[in-house]
Amino acid sequence: MWAKIGETAGKVYHLLEDGEKSLSNLTKILRREGCNTNLVIMAIGWLAREDKIVVIKDSGKWTIRLK
């Protein structure tokens, strides 16, 4: 499972290289590649733990961007 989370974290990171994305947008993009919502959230947690991203909640919308 760790490998799948790490692989998904890499995909999230590369998507964020193009600019910030909402959590719903990231989930939508990665679901097309076979990643479920829980896996995407765990990958975001992985990147947050590594201090690679900033996660912001504004008016009920979660936005993620690279540091």
Coordinates of C-alpha atoms in Angstrom, one line a residue:
M1 CA 0.0 0.0 0.0
W2 CA 2.9 2.4 0.8
A3 CA 4.1 2.1 -2.8
K4 CA 0.7 3.0 -4.2
I5 CA 0.4 6.0 -1.9
G6 CA 3.9 7.1 -2.9
E7 CA 3.2 6.7 -6.6
T8 CA 0.0 8.7 -6.2
A9 CA 1.9 11.4 -4.3
G10 CA 4.3 11.7 -7.3
K11 CA 1.3 12.1 -9.6
V12 CA -0.2 14.8 -7.3
Y13 CA 3.1 16.6 -7.2
H14 CA 3.5 16.6 -11.0
L15 CA -0.1 17.9 -11.4
L16 CA 0.7 20.7 -9.0
E17 CA 3.7 21.8 -11.0
D18 CA 1.3 23.4 -13.4
G19 CA -0.3 25.4 -10.6
E20 CA -2.6 25.1 -7.6
K21 CA -5.6 22.8 -7.8
S22 CA -8.6 22.2 -5.7
L23 CA -9.0 18.9 -3.9
S24 CA -12.0 18.0 -6.0
N25 CA -10.1 18.8 -9.2
L26 CA -7.1 16.6 -8.2
T27 CA -9.5 13.8 -7.2
K28 CA -11.4 14.0 -10.5
I29 CA -8.1 13.9 -12.6
L30 CA -6.6 11.0 -10.7
R31 CA -9.8 9.0 -10.6
R32 CA -9.5 8.7 -14.4
E33 CA -6.1 7.1 -13.7
G34 CA -7.6 4.5 -11.3
C35 CA -6.9 6.3 -8.0
N36 CA -9.8 6.5 -5.5
T37 CA -10.5 9.5 -3.3
N38 CA -9.0 7.9 -0.2
L39 CA -5.7 7.2 -2.0
V40 CA -5.6 10.8 -3.3
I41 CA -6.1 12.2 0.3
M42 CA -3.4 9.9 1.7
A43 CA -1.0 11.1 -1.1
I44 CA -1.8 14.7 -0.2
G45 CA -1.0 13.8 3.5
W46 CA 2.2 12.2 2.4
L47 CA 3.3 15.4 0.6
A48 CA 2.1 17.6 3.5
R49 CA 4.2 15.5 5.9
E50 CA 7.2 16.0 3.7
D51 CA 6.5 19.7 3.7
K52 CA 6.2 19.9 -0.1
I53 CA 2.7 21.4 -0.3
V54 CA 0.5 24.0 1.2
V55 CA -3.1 23.1 1.9
I56 CA -5.6 25.9 2.3
K57 CA -9.3 25.8 3.2
D58 CA -11.3 28.8 2.1
S59 CA -15.1 29.0 2.1
G60 CA -15.4 25.2 2.3
K61 CA -13.0 24.6 -0.7
W62 CA -9.7 22.9 -0.2
T63 CA -6.8 24.2 -2.4
I64 CA -3.4 22.6 -2.7
R65 CA -0.3 24.1 -4.1
L66 CA 3.5 23.4 -4.0
K67 CA 5.7 25.3 -1.6

